[in-house]
Amino acid sequence: MSLRHALLGALADQPRSGYELLKHFEQSLAYAWPASHSQIYPELGRLLSEQLIEQTAAGARGSKTYALTDTGLAEVRRWLRETEPDRRVRNDALLRMFFLWLLEPDEAREHLERERAYWQGILAKLREIEAKPPGQTRKERAFRLSLEGGIRMVESRAHWLDWAVDQRI
Amino acid sequence: MSLRHALLGALADQPRSGYELLKHFEQSLAYAWPASHSQIYPELGRLLSEQLIEQTAAGARGSKTYALTDTGLAEVRRWLRETEPDRRVRNDALLRMFFLWLLEPDEAREHLERERAYWQGILAKLREIEAKPPGQTRKERAFRLSLEGGIRMVESRAHWLDWAVDQRI
DNA sequence: CGAGGCATGTAAGTTGTTACATGATTAG
DNA sequence: CTAATCATGTAACAACTTACATGCCTCG
């Protein structure tokens, strides 16, 4: 149940509405834990009923702002400290590579080129975020750590594909 | 529905029983698409009823060997050619990094060290597989491509964590 | 006044996990 | 003879996706 802890963690940062959380997921957390509005809103309802979060404001167009409760903060920290990270990775794009030999060599090469272009695009986006001057709070340093991790992973994909398109397959 | 195509792809390689497919998933495909027996067996049943695979032998202890049919082969190839890879990545371990600032600095550092040790272990395993002399079929070259991709991704994680444990957080 | 973005929600269906369940064969 | 591994399956539950559904507000 990473989604609920991702939500709690995002609210530990600052109070946010469902919609703001959704945008935050799209921008910041998308490469670590993508989530859609149809998952976020019901989960917020559950977190509210369990008193891990509380509604602190209501805004225009029915927006509701939530803040983390003490119990909620304790729960994220418990999750971080006591539960083992799920290190399994599902990677459709990598899976396909195992089966490239089922395509004609030209098609396989085109496939690799498309993947390369995609990841180069993502890399450029991440580098833009990186270019902004960093703050010096612990929160900001943790974010930079994660961002650096994301960049390195995407970079290794892009470099690998650079190498791969030149292989005979 | 990557699982069914992963199964079809594995059977395109050679006929295999459910149990052999399970072991193949554990050893080879685990870093791209982990799957458990409780998912594999029912899916094989569905593939059989759709005639994408056929049972070609029955062995000891009720084991059943399946082979890809022509329709099945056409379906993997269609999947590779016509469907867009799902490039979303769920990464619990990376998600947690965003929230490290909620722990005490010492705890955060320990967390990073544990992650580093884990990925270094995986890297060592992959390098062992890499060390075996490669064959020269297209199938084998596609496998080497994927293996190299896996190694680079795990390597980038390990190097990142090497860097991260030395950061102030 | 219309288009686009803001803002929330529900429902049906699919996929994946954990636990339950059974039995055969082999190596020590 | 007994523990480990081989070998297959089902069931209940949890998580995730896609589609349906509604209405507000602001900018041009």
Short mmCIF file of C-alpha atoms (C1' of nucleotides) in Angstrom, two decimals:
data_model
loop_
_atom_site.label_atom_id
_atom_site.label_comp_id
_atom_site.label_asym_id
_atom_site.label_seq_id
_atom_site.Cartn_x
_atom_site.Cartn_y
_atom_site.Cartn_z
CA MET A 1 0.00 0.00 0.00
CA SER A 2 2.51 2.58 -1.12
CA LEU A 3 -0.14 4.95 -2.44
CA ARG A 4 -1.46 5.80 0.98
CA HIS A 5 2.04 6.46 2.28
CA ALA A 6 2.88 8.52 -0.75
CA LEU A 7 -0.17 10.65 0.02
CA LEU A 8 0.71 10.91 3.69
CA GLY A 9 4.29 11.84 2.78
CA ALA A 10 3.12 14.52 0.37
CA LEU A 11 0.89 15.96 3.10
CA ALA A 12 3.74 15.87 5.62
CA ASP A 13 5.38 18.43 3.35
CA GLN A 14 2.37 20.78 3.43
CA PRO A 15 -1.45 20.69 3.45
CA ARG A 16 -2.84 20.10 -0.02
CA SER A 17 -6.13 19.51 -1.77
CA GLY A 18 -6.88 16.33 -3.72
CA TYR A 19 -6.31 18.15 -6.95
CA GLU A 20 -3.01 19.58 -5.75
CA LEU A 21 -1.94 16.10 -4.72
CA LEU A 22 -2.88 14.85 -8.17
CA LYS A 23 -0.70 17.52 -9.81
CA HIS A 24 2.09 16.78 -7.37
CA PHE A 25 1.93 13.12 -8.40
CA GLU A 26 2.03 14.06 -12.07
CA GLN A 27 5.01 16.37 -11.66
CA SER A 28 7.17 15.03 -8.88
CA LEU A 29 6.19 11.51 -7.95
CA ALA A 30 5.26 10.25 -11.44
CA TYR A 31 8.55 8.40 -11.98
CA ALA A 32 8.42 6.76 -8.59
CA TRP A 33 4.69 6.10 -8.12
CA PRO A 34 2.21 7.16 -10.80
CA ALA A 35 -1.38 7.50 -9.56
CA SER A 36 -4.60 8.73 -11.12
CA HIS A 37 -7.39 10.83 -9.62
CA SER A 38 -9.70 7.80 -9.44
CA GLN A 39 -7.27 6.20 -7.05
CA ILE A 40 -6.32 9.30 -5.08
CA TYR A 41 -9.79 10.58 -4.14
CA PRO A 42 -11.15 7.34 -2.65
CA GLU A 43 -7.87 6.80 -0.78
CA LEU A 44 -8.11 10.29 0.71
CA GLY A 45 -11.59 9.35 1.89
CA ARG A 46 -10.22 6.30 3.64
CA LEU A 47 -7.33 8.21 5.20
CA LEU A 48 -9.83 10.77 6.47
CA SER A 49 -12.08 8.15 8.03
CA GLU A 50 -9.06 6.59 9.72
CA GLN A 51 -8.06 10.03 10.98
CA LEU A 52 -4.62 9.88 9.42
CA ILE A 53 -5.47 13.17 7.72
CA GLU A 54 -8.00 15.90 8.45
CA GLN A 55 -9.79 18.43 6.30
CA THR A 56 -8.55 21.88 7.17
CA ALA A 57 -10.21 24.04 4.52
CA ALA A 58 -12.74 24.11 1.73
CA GLY A 59 -12.13 26.21 -1.38
CA ALA A 60 -13.71 27.10 -4.69
CA ARG A 61 -15.35 24.40 -6.84
CA GLY A 62 -15.74 22.04 -3.94
CA SER A 63 -12.01 21.72 -3.31
CA LYS A 64 -10.99 20.29 0.03
CA THR A 65 -7.65 20.85 1.68
CA TYR A 66 -6.23 18.12 3.86
CA ALA A 67 -3.49 18.16 6.47
CA LEU A 68 -1.61 15.33 8.12
CA THR A 69 -2.61 14.48 11.71
CA ASP A 70 -0.15 13.35 14.36
CA THR A 71 -1.34 9.78 13.86
CA GLY A 72 -0.77 10.21 10.13
CA LEU A 73 2.78 11.45 10.63
CA ALA A 74 3.48 8.55 12.97
CA GLU A 75 2.17 6.16 10.31
CA VAL A 76 4.48 7.45 7.52
CA ARG A 77 7.42 7.23 9.85
CA ARG A 78 6.47 3.72 10.90
CA TRP A 79 6.21 2.76 7.22
CA LEU A 80 9.66 4.17 6.50
CA ARG A 81 11.27 2.59 9.52
CA GLU A 82 9.56 -0.74 9.91
CA THR A 83 8.45 -1.98 6.52
CA GLU A 84 10.75 -3.49 3.91
CA PRO A 85 10.72 -1.63 0.56
CA ASP A 86 9.16 -3.66 -2.23
CA ARG A 87 12.13 -3.74 -4.59
CA ARG A 88 10.41 -5.58 -7.41
CA VAL A 89 10.33 -3.61 -10.63
CA ARG A 90 7.85 -4.14 -13.44
CA ASN A 91 9.28 -2.80 -16.64
CA ASP A 92 7.26 -3.48 -19.75
CA ALA A 93 9.82 -1.74 -21.98
CA LEU A 94 12.67 -3.92 -20.68
CA LEU A 95 10.54 -7.06 -20.94
CA ARG A 96 10.02 -6.40 -24.64
CA MET A 97 13.78 -6.35 -25.22
CA PHE A 98 13.96 -10.05 -24.34
CA PHE A 99 11.73 -10.78 -27.29
CA LEU A 100 13.19 -8.46 -29.92
CA TRP A 101 14.58 -11.43 -31.80
CA LEU A 102 10.98 -12.21 -32.79
CA LEU A 103 10.95 -9.10 -34.97
CA GLU A 104 12.82 -8.43 -38.20
CA PRO A 105 16.21 -6.79 -37.49
CA ASP A 106 14.98 -3.48 -38.99
CA GLU A 107 11.91 -3.46 -36.81
CA ALA A 108 13.98 -4.27 -33.74
CA ARG A 109 16.28 -1.36 -34.48
CA GLU A 110 13.35 1.03 -34.98
CA HIS A 111 11.94 -0.11 -31.68
CA LEU A 112 15.20 0.66 -29.90
CA GLU A 113 15.37 4.07 -31.56
CA ARG A 114 11.88 4.95 -30.40
CA GLU A 115 12.72 3.95 -26.85
CA ARG A 116 15.88 6.01 -26.96
CA ALA A 117 13.99 9.08 -28.15
CA TYR A 118 11.41 8.66 -25.41
CA TRP A 119 13.95 8.42 -22.60
CA GLN A 120 16.05 11.25 -23.96
CA GLY A 121 12.93 13.41 -23.78
CA ILE A 122 12.29 12.46 -20.15
CA LEU A 123 15.94 13.09 -19.32
CA ALA A 124 15.72 16.60 -20.73
CA LYS A 125 12.66 17.31 -18.57
CA LEU A 126 14.35 16.07 -15.43
CA ARG A 127 17.47 18.12 -16.17
CA GLU A 128 15.28 21.22 -16.41
CA ILE A 129 13.93 20.57 -12.94
CA GLU A 130 17.47 19.94 -11.72
CA ALA A 131 18.65 23.28 -13.14
CA LYS A 132 16.50 25.29 -10.71
CA PRO A 133 18.49 26.50 -7.72
CA PRO A 134 18.08 24.14 -4.76
CA GLY A 135 16.90 25.18 -1.30
CA GLN A 136 18.69 24.08 1.84
CA THR A 137 15.99 22.51 3.99
CA ARG A 138 16.18 18.77 4.75
CA LYS A 139 13.00 18.32 2.73
CA GLU A 140 14.62 19.94 -0.26
CA ARG A 141 17.78 17.87 0.13
CA ALA A 142 15.72 14.67 0.22
CA PHE A 143 13.99 15.81 -2.95
CA ARG A 144 17.35 16.46 -4.64
CA LEU A 145 18.50 12.99 -3.62
CA SER A 146 15.45 11.45 -5.27
CA LEU A 147 15.75 13.67 -8.31
CA GLU A 148 19.37 12.68 -8.73
CA GLY A 149 18.32 9.03 -8.45
CA GLY A 150 15.66 9.52 -11.10
CA ILE A 151 18.08 11.28 -13.42
CA ARG A 152 20.72 8.61 -13.05
CA MET A 153 18.23 5.83 -13.79
CA VAL A 154 16.82 7.54 -16.85
CA GLU A 155 20.31 8.46 -18.00
CA SER A 156 21.44 4.85 -17.76
CA ARG A 157 18.44 3.79 -19.84
CA ALA A 158 19.23 6.41 -22.48
CA HIS A 159 22.92 5.47 -22.62
CA TRP A 160 22.09 1.78 -22.77
CA LEU A 161 19.74 2.39 -25.71
CA ASP A 162 22.43 4.48 -27.40
CA TRP A 163 24.67 1.45 -27.18
CA ALA A 164 21.89 -0.98 -28.07
CA VAL A 165 20.89 0.60 -31.39
CA ASP A 166 24.44 0.00 -32.60
CA GLN A 167 24.34 -3.69 -31.73
CA ARG A 168 23.52 -6.28 -34.35
CA ILE A 169 20.23 -7.87 -33.39
CA MET B 1 -1.52 -7.51 -20.15
CA SER B 2 2.23 -7.98 -20.25
CA LEU B 3 2.12 -11.27 -18.38
CA ARG B 4 0.48 -13.16 -21.19
CA HIS B 5 2.95 -11.79 -23.69
CA ALA B 6 5.84 -12.58 -21.40
CA LEU B 7 4.58 -16.17 -21.30
CA LEU B 8 4.10 -16.32 -25.06
CA GLY B 9 7.58 -14.86 -25.57
CA ALA B 10 9.14 -17.40 -23.23
CA LEU B 11 7.40 -20.18 -25.13
CA ALA B 12 8.56 -18.77 -28.46
CA ASP B 13 12.04 -19.58 -27.21
CA GLN B 14 11.19 -23.23 -26.50
CA PRO B 15 8.35 -25.40 -25.16
CA ARG B 16 8.19 -25.30 -21.39
CA SER B 17 6.02 -26.54 -18.53
CA GLY B 18 4.28 -24.19 -16.12
CA TYR B 19 6.90 -24.91 -13.51
CA GLU B 20 9.74 -24.28 -15.94
CA LEU B 21 8.11 -21.00 -16.88
CA LEU B 22 7.90 -20.11 -13.21
CA LYS B 23 11.63 -20.78 -12.74
CA HIS B 24 12.41 -18.85 -15.91
CA PHE B 25 10.49 -15.89 -14.50
CA GLU B 26 12.39 -16.12 -11.23
CA GLN B 27 15.78 -16.28 -12.90
CA SER B 28 15.61 -14.30 -16.10
CA LEU B 29 12.51 -12.17 -16.21
CA ALA B 30 12.31 -11.28 -12.52
CA TYR B 31 13.82 -7.81 -12.97
CA ALA B 32 11.57 -6.98 -15.88
CA TRP B 33 8.30 -8.68 -14.92
CA PRO B 34 8.01 -10.65 -11.66
CA ALA B 35 5.17 -13.17 -11.60
CA SER B 36 4.05 -15.84 -9.15
CA HIS B 37 2.72 -19.32 -9.82
CA SER B 38 -0.78 -18.26 -8.81
CA GLN B 39 -0.78 -15.87 -11.73
CA ILE B 40 1.04 -18.05 -14.23
CA TYR B 41 -1.06 -21.21 -14.03
CA PRO B 42 -4.46 -19.60 -14.58
CA GLU B 43 -3.03 -17.49 -17.41
CA LEU B 44 -1.68 -20.62 -19.10
CA GLY B 45 -5.18 -22.03 -18.88
CA ARG B 46 -6.58 -18.99 -20.64
CA LEU B 47 -3.87 -19.04 -23.33
CA LEU B 48 -4.65 -22.70 -23.91
CA SER B 49 -8.38 -22.11 -24.27
CA GLU B 50 -7.67 -19.29 -26.72
CA GLN B 51 -5.38 -21.64 -28.64
CA LEU B 52 -2.39 -19.31 -28.38
CA ILE B 53 -0.50 -22.23 -26.88
CA GLU B 54 -1.00 -25.99 -26.97
CA GLN B 55 -0.08 -28.80 -24.62
CA THR B 56 2.56 -30.97 -26.27
CA ALA B 57 3.54 -33.32 -23.47
CA ALA B 58 2.70 -34.51 -19.97
CA GLY B 59 5.45 -35.46 -17.54
CA ALA B 60 5.97 -36.68 -14.01
CA ARG B 61 3.91 -35.27 -11.15
CA GLY B 62 1.26 -33.93 -13.44
CA SER B 63 3.57 -31.53 -15.26
CA LYS B 64 2.32 -30.20 -18.57
CA THR B 65 4.52 -28.93 -21.34
CA TYR B 66 3.20 -26.18 -23.56
CA ALA B 67 4.32 -24.94 -26.96
CA LEU B 68 3.46 -21.76 -28.84
CA THR B 69 0.99 -22.10 -31.71
CA ASP B 70 1.20 -20.07 -34.93
CA THR B 71 -1.59 -17.85 -33.64
CA GLY B 72 0.38 -17.42 -30.43
CA LEU B 73 3.52 -16.40 -32.28
CA ALA B 74 1.51 -13.94 -34.37
CA GLU B 75 0.09 -12.47 -31.17
CA VAL B 76 3.51 -11.81 -29.52
CA ARG B 77 4.71 -10.18 -32.69
CA ARG B 78 1.57 -8.06 -32.93
CA TRP B 79 2.11 -7.00 -29.32
CA LEU B 80 5.72 -6.02 -30.02
CA ARG B 81 4.89 -4.18 -33.21
CA GLU B 82 1.55 -2.55 -32.57
CA THR B 83 1.22 -1.79 -28.90
CA GLU B 84 2.92 1.07 -27.11
CA PRO B 85 5.14 -0.02 -24.19
CA ASP B 86 3.79 1.03 -20.82
CA ARG B 87 6.72 3.12 -19.65
CA ARG B 88 5.37 3.89 -16.21
CA VAL B 89 7.59 2.70 -13.43
CA ARG B 90 6.48 2.02 -9.88
CA ASN B 91 9.43 2.14 -7.57
CA ASP B 92 8.67 1.86 -3.89
CA ALA B 93 12.34 2.22 -2.93
CA LEU B 94 12.69 5.50 -4.87
CA LEU B 95 9.39 6.78 -3.50
CA ARG B 96 10.69 6.38 0.01
CA MET B 97 13.66 8.62 -0.74
CA PHE B 98 11.34 11.58 -1.18
CA PHE B 99 10.32 11.20 2.44
CA LEU B 100 13.67 10.51 4.09
CA TRP B 101 13.59 13.92 5.71
CA LEU B 102 10.85 12.56 7.99
CA LEU B 103 13.42 10.29 9.66
CA GLU B 104 16.31 11.23 11.90
CA PRO B 105 19.51 11.82 9.86
CA ASP B 106 21.08 8.65 11.29
CA GLU B 107 18.09 6.56 10.34
CA ALA B 108 18.04 8.04 6.86
CA ARG B 109 21.68 7.17 6.39
CA GLU B 110 21.13 3.61 7.58
CA HIS B 111 18.27 3.30 5.17
CA LEU B 112 20.48 4.38 2.27
CA GLU B 113 23.19 1.94 3.33
CA ARG B 114 20.76 -0.94 3.39
CA GLU B 115 19.51 -0.08 -0.08
CA ARG B 116 23.06 0.14 -1.34
CA ALA B 117 23.92 -3.28 0.05
CA TYR B 118 20.83 -4.79 -1.54
CA TRP B 119 21.54 -3.44 -5.01
CA GLN B 120 25.22 -4.31 -4.82
CA GLY B 121 24.14 -7.89 -4.15
CA ILE B 122 21.85 -7.92 -7.18
CA LEU B 123 24.58 -6.39 -9.31
CA ALA B 124 26.98 -9.16 -8.33
CA LYS B 125 24.40 -11.79 -9.36
CA LEU B 126 23.81 -10.17 -12.73
CA ARG B 127 27.54 -9.92 -13.37
CA GLU B 128 27.85 -13.64 -12.75
CA ILE B 129 25.29 -14.33 -15.42
CA GLU B 130 27.07 -11.88 -17.71
CA ALA B 131 30.37 -13.70 -17.21
CA LYS B 132 29.12 -16.86 -18.93
CA PRO B 133 30.25 -17.03 -22.56
CA PRO B 134 27.51 -15.71 -24.86
CA GLY B 135 26.05 -17.66 -27.77
CA GLN B 136 25.59 -16.13 -31.18
CA THR B 137 21.94 -16.70 -32.03
CA ARG B 138 19.61 -13.71 -32.38
CA LYS B 139 17.75 -14.95 -29.31
CA GLU B 140 20.95 -14.94 -27.31
CA ARG B 141 21.89 -11.49 -28.55
CA ALA B 142 18.48 -10.13 -27.54
CA PHE B 143 19.00 -11.67 -24.12
CA ARG B 144 22.42 -10.03 -23.81
CA LEU B 145 20.87 -6.71 -24.77
CA SER B 146 18.32 -7.04 -21.96
CA LEU B 147 20.91 -8.29 -19.51
CA GLU B 148 23.14 -5.33 -20.29
CA GLY B 149 20.12 -3.05 -19.75
CA GLY B 150 19.40 -4.66 -16.41
CA ILE B 151 23.01 -4.39 -15.33
CA ARG B 152 23.24 -0.74 -16.26
CA MET B 153 20.07 0.10 -14.38
CA VAL B 154 21.11 -1.73 -11.24
CA GLU B 155 24.60 -0.28 -11.51
CA SER B 156 23.22 3.24 -11.71
CA ARG B 157 21.14 2.57 -8.61
CA ALA B 158 24.17 1.27 -6.73
CA HIS B 159 26.35 4.21 -7.77
CA TRP B 160 23.66 6.67 -6.91
CA LEU B 161 23.32 5.16 -3.43
CA ASP B 162 27.09 5.28 -3.06
CA TRP B 163 26.88 8.98 -3.67
CA ALA B 164 23.72 9.40 -1.59
CA VAL B 165 25.10 7.93 1.66
CA ASP B 166 27.75 10.66 1.61
CA GLN B 167 25.21 13.44 1.25
CA ARG B 168 24.03 15.34 4.29
CA ILE B 169 20.34 14.59 4.77
"C1'" DC C 1 -20.55 32.77 -24.18
"C1'" DG C 2 -17.58 28.95 -25.06
"C1'" DA C 3 -13.27 26.43 -24.25
"C1'" DG C 4 -10.14 24.83 -21.09
"C1'" DG C 5 -8.70 23.85 -16.81
"C1'" DC C 6 -10.22 23.21 -11.95
"C1'" DA C 7 -12.24 19.90 -8.86
"C1'" DT C 8 -14.47 15.86 -7.22
"C1'" DG C 9 -16.49 11.62 -7.30
"C1'" DT C 10 -18.25 6.43 -8.66
"C1'" DA C 11 -18.43 1.88 -11.12
"C1'" DA C 12 -16.95 -2.00 -13.67
"C1'" DG C 13 -13.47 -4.64 -14.90
"C1'" DT C 14 -8.57 -6.34 -14.82
"C1'" DT C 15 -4.41 -7.52 -12.65
"C1'" DG C 16 -1.72 -8.91 -8.90
"C1'" DT C 17 -0.97 -10.74 -3.94
"C1'" DT C 18 -1.39 -13.81 -0.16
"C1'" DA C 19 -3.11 -17.70 1.63
"C1'" DC C 20 -5.13 -22.15 1.20
"C1'" DA C 21 -4.75 -26.79 -0.70
"C1'" DT C 22 -2.99 -31.12 -2.54
"C1'" DG C 23 -0.04 -34.62 -4.00
"C1'" DA C 24 4.36 -36.87 -6.36
"C1'" DT C 25 9.26 -37.78 -6.46
"C1'" DT C 26 13.95 -37.81 -4.97
"C1'" DA C 27 18.02 -37.43 -2.11
"C1'" DG C 28 19.96 -38.27 2.24
"C1'" DC D 1 11.24 -42.22 6.52
"C1'" DT D 2 11.35 -37.47 6.10
"C1'" DA D 3 12.58 -33.10 4.26
"C1'" DA D 4 13.09 -30.60 0.19
"C1'" DT D 5 11.76 -29.72 -4.17
"C1'" DC D 6 8.77 -30.62 -8.01
"C1'" DA D 7 4.25 -29.57 -9.78
"C1'" DT D 8 -0.31 -27.75 -10.12
"C1'" DG D 9 -4.26 -25.53 -8.85
"C1'" DT D 10 -8.13 -22.24 -6.39
"C1'" DA D 11 -10.06 -18.41 -3.52
"C1'" DA D 12 -10.30 -14.12 -1.22
"C1'" DC D 13 -8.74 -9.88 -1.22
"C1'" DA D 14 -6.26 -5.61 -2.58
"C1'" DA D 15 -4.65 -2.48 -6.03
"C1'" DC D 16 -4.97 -0.34 -10.34
"C1'" DT D 17 -7.13 1.13 -14.92
"C1'" DT D 18 -10.57 2.93 -17.81
"C1'" DA D 19 -14.73 4.84 -18.43
"C1'" DC D 20 -18.61 7.28 -16.80
"C1'" DA D 21 -20.43 11.43 -14.54
"C1'" DT D 22 -21.02 16.10 -12.81
"C1'" DG D 23 -20.40 20.86 -12.06
"C1'" DC D 24 -17.58 25.34 -11.20
"C1'" DC D 25 -14.75 29.18 -12.57
"C1'" DT D 26 -11.84 32.08 -15.45
"C1'" DC D 27 -9.90 33.92 -19.48
"C1'" DG D 28 -10.36 35.55 -24.01
#
